[in-house]
Short mmCIF file of C-alpha atoms and ligand atoms in Angstrom, two decimals:
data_model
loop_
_atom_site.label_atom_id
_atom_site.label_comp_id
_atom_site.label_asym_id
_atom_site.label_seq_id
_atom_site.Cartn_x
_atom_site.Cartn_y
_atom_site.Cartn_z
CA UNK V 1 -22.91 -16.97 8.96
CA UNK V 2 -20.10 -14.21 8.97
CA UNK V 3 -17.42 -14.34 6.10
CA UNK V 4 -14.56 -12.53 8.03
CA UNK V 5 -10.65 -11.92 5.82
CA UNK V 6 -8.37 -9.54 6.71
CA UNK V 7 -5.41 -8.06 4.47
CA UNK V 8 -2.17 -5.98 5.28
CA UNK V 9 -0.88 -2.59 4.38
CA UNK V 10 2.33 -1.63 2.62
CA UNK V 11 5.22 0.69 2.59
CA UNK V 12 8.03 1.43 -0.01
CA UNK V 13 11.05 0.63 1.13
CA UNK V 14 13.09 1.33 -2.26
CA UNK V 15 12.38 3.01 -5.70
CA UNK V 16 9.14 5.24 -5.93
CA UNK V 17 9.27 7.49 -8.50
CA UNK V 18 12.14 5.90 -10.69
CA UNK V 19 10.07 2.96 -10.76
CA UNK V 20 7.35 4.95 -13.42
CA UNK V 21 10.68 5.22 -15.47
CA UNK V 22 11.61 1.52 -15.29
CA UNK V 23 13.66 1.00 -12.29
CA UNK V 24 12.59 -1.97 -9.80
CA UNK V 25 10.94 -1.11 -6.56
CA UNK V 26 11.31 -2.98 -3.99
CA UNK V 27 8.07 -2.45 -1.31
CA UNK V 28 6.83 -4.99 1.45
CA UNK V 29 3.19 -6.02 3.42
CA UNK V 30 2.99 -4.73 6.98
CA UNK V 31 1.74 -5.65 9.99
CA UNK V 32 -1.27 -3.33 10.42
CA UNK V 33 -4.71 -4.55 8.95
CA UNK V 34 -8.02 -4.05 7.33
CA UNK V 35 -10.55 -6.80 8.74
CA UNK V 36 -13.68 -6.73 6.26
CA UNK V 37 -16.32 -8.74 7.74
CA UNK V 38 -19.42 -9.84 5.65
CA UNK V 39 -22.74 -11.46 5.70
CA UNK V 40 -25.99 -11.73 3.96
CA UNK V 41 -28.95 -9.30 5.01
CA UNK V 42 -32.84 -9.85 4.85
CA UNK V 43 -33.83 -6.63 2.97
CA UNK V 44 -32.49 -6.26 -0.30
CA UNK V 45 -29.64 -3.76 0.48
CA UNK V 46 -25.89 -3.85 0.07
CA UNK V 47 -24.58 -2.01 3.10
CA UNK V 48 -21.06 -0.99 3.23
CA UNK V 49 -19.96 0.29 7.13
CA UNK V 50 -16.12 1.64 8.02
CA UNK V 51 -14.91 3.73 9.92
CA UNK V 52 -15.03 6.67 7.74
CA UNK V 53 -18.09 6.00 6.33
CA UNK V 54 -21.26 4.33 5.44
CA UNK V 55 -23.07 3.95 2.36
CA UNK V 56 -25.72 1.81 0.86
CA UNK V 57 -27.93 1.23 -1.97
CA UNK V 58 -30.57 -1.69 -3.56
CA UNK V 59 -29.44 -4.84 -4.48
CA UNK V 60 -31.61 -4.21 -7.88
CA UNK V 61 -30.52 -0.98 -8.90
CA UNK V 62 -27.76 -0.81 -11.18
CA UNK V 63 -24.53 0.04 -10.46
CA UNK V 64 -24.40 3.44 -11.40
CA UNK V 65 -20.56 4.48 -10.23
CA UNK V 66 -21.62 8.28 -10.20
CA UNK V 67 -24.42 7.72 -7.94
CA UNK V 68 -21.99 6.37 -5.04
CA UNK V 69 -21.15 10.31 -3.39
CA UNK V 70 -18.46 8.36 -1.30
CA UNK V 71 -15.34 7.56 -3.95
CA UNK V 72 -13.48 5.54 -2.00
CA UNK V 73 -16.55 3.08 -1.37
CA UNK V 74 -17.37 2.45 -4.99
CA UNK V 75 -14.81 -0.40 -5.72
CA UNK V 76 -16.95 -1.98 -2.65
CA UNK V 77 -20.17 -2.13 -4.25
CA UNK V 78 -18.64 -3.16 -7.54
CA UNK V 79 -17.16 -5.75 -5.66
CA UNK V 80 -20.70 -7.02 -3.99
CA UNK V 81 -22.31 -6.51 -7.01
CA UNK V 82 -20.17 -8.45 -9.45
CA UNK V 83 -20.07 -11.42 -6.80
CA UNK V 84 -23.76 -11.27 -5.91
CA UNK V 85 -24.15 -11.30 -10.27
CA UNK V 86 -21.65 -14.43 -10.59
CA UNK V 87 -23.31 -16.53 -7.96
CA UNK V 88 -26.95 -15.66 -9.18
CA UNK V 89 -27.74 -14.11 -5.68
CA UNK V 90 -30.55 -11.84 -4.45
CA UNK V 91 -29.78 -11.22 -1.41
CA UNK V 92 -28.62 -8.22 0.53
CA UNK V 93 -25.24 -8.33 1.67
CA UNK V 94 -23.81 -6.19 4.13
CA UNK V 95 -19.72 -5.57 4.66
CA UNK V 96 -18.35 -3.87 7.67
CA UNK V 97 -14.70 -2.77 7.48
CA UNK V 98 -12.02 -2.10 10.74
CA UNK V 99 -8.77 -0.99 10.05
CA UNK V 100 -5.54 -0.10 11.67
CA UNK V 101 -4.22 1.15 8.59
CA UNK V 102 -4.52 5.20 8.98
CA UNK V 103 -6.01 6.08 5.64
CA UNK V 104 -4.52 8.66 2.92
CA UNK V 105 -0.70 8.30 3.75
CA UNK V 106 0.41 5.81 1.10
CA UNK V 107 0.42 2.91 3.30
CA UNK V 108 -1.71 0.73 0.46
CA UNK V 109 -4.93 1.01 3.26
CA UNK V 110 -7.60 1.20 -0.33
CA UNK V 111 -5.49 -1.72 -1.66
CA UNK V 112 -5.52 -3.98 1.43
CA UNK V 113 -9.59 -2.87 1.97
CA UNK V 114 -10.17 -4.00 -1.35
CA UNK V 115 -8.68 -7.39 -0.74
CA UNK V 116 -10.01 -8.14 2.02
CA UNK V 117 -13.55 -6.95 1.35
CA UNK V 118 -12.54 -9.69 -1.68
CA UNK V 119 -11.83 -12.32 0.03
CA UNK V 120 -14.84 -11.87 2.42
CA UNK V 121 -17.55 -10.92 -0.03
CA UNK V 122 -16.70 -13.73 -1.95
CA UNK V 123 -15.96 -16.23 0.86
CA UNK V 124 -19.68 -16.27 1.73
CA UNK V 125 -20.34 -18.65 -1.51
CA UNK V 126 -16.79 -19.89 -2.29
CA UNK V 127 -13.45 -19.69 -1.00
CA UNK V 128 -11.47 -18.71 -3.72
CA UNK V 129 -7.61 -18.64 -4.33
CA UNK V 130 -5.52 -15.78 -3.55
CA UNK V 131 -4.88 -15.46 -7.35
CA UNK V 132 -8.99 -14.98 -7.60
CA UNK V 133 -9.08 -12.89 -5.07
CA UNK V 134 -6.00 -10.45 -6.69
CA UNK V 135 -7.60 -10.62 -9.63
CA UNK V 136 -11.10 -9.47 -8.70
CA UNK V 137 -9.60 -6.55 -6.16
CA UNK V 138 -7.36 -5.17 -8.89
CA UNK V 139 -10.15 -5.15 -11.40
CA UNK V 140 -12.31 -3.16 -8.67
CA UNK V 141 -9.52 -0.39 -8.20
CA UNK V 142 -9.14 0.29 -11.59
CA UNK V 143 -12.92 1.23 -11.69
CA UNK V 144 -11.45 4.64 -9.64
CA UNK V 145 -8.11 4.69 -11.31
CA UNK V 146 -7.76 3.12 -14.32
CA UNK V 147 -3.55 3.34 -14.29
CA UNK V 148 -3.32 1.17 -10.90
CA UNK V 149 0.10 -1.18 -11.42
CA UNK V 150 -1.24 -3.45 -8.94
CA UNK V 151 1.57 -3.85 -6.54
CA UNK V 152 -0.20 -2.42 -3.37
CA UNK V 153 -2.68 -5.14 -3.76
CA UNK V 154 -0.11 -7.58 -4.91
CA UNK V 155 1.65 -7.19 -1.86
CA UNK V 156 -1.13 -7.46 0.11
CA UNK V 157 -2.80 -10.92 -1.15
CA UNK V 158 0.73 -12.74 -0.78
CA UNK V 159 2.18 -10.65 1.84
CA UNK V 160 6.53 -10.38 2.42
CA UNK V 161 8.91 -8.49 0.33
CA UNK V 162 8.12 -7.38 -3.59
CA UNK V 163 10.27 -6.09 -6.37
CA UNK V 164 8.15 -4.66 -8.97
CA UNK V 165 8.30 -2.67 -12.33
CA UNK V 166 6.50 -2.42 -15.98
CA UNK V 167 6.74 -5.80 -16.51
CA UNK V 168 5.48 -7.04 -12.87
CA UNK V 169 6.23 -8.27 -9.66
CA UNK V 170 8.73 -11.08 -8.46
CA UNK V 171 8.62 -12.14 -4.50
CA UNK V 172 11.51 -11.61 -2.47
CA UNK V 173 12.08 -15.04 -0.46
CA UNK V 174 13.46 -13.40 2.82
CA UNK V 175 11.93 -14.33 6.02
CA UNK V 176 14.24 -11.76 7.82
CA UNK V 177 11.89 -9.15 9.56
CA UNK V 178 12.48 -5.89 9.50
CA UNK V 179 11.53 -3.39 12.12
CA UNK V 180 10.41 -0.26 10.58
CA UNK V 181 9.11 3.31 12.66
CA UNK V 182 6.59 5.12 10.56
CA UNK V 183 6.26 8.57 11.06
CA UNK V 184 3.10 10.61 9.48
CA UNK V 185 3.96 14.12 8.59
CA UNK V 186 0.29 15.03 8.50
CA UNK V 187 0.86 16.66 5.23
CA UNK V 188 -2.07 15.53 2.64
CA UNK V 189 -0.32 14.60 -0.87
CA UNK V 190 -1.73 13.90 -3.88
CA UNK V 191 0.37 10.75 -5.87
CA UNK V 192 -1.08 11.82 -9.40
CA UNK V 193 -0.34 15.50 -9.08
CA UNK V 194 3.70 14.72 -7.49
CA UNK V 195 4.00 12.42 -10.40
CA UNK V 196 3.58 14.93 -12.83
CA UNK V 197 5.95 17.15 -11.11
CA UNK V 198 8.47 14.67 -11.39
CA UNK V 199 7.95 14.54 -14.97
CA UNK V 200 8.48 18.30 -15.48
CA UNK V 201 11.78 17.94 -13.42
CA UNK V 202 12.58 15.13 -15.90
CA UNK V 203 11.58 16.74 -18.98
CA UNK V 204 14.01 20.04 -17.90
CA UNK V 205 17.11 17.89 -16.62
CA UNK V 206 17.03 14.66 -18.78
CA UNK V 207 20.32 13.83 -18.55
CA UNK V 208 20.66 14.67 -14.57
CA UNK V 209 17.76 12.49 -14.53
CA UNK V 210 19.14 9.25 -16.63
CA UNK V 211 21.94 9.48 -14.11
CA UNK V 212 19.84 9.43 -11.92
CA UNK V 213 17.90 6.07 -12.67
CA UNK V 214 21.09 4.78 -12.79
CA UNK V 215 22.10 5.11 -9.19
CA UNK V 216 18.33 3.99 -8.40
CA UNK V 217 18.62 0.87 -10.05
CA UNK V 218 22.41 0.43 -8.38
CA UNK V 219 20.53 1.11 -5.27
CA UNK V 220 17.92 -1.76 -5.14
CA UNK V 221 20.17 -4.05 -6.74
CA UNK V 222 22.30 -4.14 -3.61
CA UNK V 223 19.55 -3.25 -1.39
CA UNK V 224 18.06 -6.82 -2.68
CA UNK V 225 21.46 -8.71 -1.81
CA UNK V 226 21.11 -6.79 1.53
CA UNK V 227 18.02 -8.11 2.46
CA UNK V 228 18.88 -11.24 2.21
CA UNK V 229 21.80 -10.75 3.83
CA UNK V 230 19.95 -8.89 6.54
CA UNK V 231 22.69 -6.20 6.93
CA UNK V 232 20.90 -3.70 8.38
CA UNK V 233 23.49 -1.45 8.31
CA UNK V 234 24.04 -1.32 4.69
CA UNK V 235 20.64 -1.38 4.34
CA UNK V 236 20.12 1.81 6.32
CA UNK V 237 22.73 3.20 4.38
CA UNK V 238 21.24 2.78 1.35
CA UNK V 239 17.95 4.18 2.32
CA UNK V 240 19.51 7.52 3.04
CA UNK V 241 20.98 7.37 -0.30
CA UNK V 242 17.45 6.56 -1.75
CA UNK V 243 16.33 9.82 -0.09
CA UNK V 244 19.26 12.16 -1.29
CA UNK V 245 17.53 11.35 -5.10
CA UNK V 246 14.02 11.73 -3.73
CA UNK V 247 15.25 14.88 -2.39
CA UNK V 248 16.73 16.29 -5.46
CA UNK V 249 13.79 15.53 -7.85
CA UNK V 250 12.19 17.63 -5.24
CA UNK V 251 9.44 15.47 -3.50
CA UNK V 252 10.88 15.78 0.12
CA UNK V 253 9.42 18.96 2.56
CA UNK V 254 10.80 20.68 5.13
CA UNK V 255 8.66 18.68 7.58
CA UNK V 256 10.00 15.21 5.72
CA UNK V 257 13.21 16.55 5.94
CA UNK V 258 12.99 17.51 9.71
CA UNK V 259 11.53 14.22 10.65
CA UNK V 260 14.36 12.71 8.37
CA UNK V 261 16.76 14.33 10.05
CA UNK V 262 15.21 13.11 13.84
CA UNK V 263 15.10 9.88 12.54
CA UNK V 264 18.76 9.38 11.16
CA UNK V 265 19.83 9.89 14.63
CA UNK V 266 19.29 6.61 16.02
CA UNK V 267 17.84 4.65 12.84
CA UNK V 268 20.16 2.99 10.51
CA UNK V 269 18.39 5.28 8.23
CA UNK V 270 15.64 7.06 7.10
CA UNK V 271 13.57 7.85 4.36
CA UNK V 272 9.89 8.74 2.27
CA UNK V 273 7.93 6.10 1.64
CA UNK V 274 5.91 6.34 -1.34
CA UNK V 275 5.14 9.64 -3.35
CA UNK V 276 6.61 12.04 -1.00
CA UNK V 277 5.15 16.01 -0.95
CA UNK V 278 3.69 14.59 2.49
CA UNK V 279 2.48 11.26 3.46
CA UNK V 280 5.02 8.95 5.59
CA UNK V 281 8.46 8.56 6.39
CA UNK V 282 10.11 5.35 7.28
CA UNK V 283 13.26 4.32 9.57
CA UNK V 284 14.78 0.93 10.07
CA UNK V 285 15.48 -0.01 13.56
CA UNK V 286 16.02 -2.97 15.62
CA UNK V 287 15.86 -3.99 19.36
CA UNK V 288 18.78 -1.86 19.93
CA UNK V 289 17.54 1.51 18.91
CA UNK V 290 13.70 1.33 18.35
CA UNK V 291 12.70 2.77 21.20
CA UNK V 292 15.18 5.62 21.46
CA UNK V 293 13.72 6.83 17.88
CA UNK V 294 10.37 5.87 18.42
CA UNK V 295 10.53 8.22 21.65
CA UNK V 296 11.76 10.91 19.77
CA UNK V 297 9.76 11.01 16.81
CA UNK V 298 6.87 10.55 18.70
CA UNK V 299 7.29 14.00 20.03
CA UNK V 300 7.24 15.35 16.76
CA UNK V 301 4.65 13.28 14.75
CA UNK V 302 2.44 10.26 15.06
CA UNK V 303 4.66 7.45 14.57
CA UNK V 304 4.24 3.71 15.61
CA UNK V 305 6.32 0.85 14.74
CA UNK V 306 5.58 -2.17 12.03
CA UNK V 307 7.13 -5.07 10.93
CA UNK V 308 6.80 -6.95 7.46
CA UNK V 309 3.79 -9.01 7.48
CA UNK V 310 4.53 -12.38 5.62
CA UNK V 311 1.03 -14.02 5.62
CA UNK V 312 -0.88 -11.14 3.49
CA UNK V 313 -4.60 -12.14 2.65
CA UNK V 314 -5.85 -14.03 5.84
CA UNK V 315 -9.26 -15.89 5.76
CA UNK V 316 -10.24 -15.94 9.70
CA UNK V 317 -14.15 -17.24 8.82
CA UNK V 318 -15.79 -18.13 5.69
CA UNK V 319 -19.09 -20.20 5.16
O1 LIG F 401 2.23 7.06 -2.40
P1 LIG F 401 2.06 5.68 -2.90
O2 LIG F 401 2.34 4.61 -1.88
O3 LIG F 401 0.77 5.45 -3.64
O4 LIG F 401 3.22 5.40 -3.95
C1 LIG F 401 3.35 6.05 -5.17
C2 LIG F 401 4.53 5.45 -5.87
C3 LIG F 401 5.00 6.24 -7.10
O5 LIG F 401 6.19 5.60 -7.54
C4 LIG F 401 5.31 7.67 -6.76
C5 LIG F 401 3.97 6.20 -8.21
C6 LIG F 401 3.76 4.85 -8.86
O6 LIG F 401 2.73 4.70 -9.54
O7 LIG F 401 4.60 3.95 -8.75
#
């Protein structure tokens, strides 16, 4: 029997950066997927298959994190190994992941794979809640880094719109779907290093800063009437505000800012989504001008369009 879950990706739609500083973000689930499917083997192995990857090792051996060459698989076999340990199991297990979530670009694909490997690892004994399941995935991220707040994989398990900060998440109860056009610069980033930049922009221009967080937090807090309101064209406004302060604490690029640029041509608006120096870019469209910006940021990156998912963690087949 084959324990199949599958659990959605994320953007930012409001608030990176400030949000390390206190500010509410405001991010939500989309509709592109990681399907982890998972069953028990005859030989004493836990397999782990994806597209970008296989790795395996014995069901006995310890789980020695350094061991696994492949980082982004070790939450994986923690995951296996700490269910196959609860439910007194000696069986192999093997998990085979499919995504449609492109990898590396901030759009929460390690979150959602470790939610939905979860879910299906887990759903071969016991189905557990979505709470469980949260719990357990978190716990197997922080194993590759430690300072993980948790709301990729929040927003994930329950799906819809989030606001989060330091003191945790809150769901948005809006069932009005946005279209969104997500545009990959193809620039690699690394979130821990543009962090720290941020913080040396801080530490030189404290006050510009402060003022700063300010207009952030003025941001989301109409931004979150807005979305309920489903005024899309105060909503785009505001996300080209958002970007003029993600462009002055210095974490757009010239290819962000050309794509930008495209995009606010037909969008309502357009900005980064997530920790900027690369990654993704976002625009907010509807019927009426999707396809007009789709076709012309297609001819300048790899774009597709996504809506918000509302389901988040799916089970499709458990035991
Ligand atoms: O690039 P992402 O989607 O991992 O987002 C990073 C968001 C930051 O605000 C830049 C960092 C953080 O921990 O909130």
């Amino acid at each position: 029997m084959k324990s199949i879950a599958s659990a959605p990706g994320k953007v930012i739609l409001f608030g990176e950066h400030f949000v390390v500083y206190g500010v509410k973000a405001i991010l939500c689930a989309i509709d592109k997927r990681i399907t982890a499917t998972t069953q028990f083997l005859d030989e004493p192995k836990i397999r782990i298959k994806s597209e970008l990857g296989n790795a395996e090792m014995d069901v006995d051996t310890p789980l020695d994190l350094n061991s696994i060459s492949t980082r982004f698989m070790k939450p994986f076999f923690y995951i296996v190994k700490e269910t196959l340990r609860e439910f007194n199991e000696k069986k192999g297990v093997e998990v085979v992941l499919k995504s449609d979530i492109p990898a590396g670009i901030g759009l929460g694909s390690s979150s959602a794979a470790c939610v939905a490997v979860t879910a299906s690892v887990v759903g071969l004994f016991d189905k557990k809640s979505k709470e469980q399941v949260l719990k357990k995935s978190i716990e197997s991220e922080r194993i590759i880094f430690e300072d993980v707040s948790g709301a990729d994989s929040s927003v994930s398990t329950f799906g819809g719109l989030m606001a989060y900060d330091k003191n945790g998440f809150e769901k948005i109860y809006s069932k009005n779907n946005l279209s969104l056009i997500i545009a990959n610069s193809n620039q690699v980033h690394d979130t821990r290093e543009i962090v720290l930049k941020v913080r040396e922009f801080k530490n030189k221009n404290e006050k510009m800063f402060a003022d700063m967080c300010k207009q952030e937090k003025e941001l989301v807090r109409e931004a979150l009437l807005r979305l309920k309101e489903n005024d899309l064209n105060k909503l785009g406004s505001l996300i080209s505000e958002n970007q003029k302060l993600l462009k002055k604490i210095n974490v757009s690029t010239d290819k962000l800012d050309f794509l930008i640029k495209e995009a606010s041509k037909t969008s309502y608006g357009a900005k980064i989504t997530g920790a900027g120096g690369g990654g993704c870019v976002i625009s907010l469209v509807d019927e009426s001008n999707a396809t007009t910006t789709l076709e012309n940021l297609k001819k300048i990156s790899d774009c597709f369009i996504a809506k918000i998912d509302f389901d988040g963690l799916r089970y499709l087949q458990s035991k």
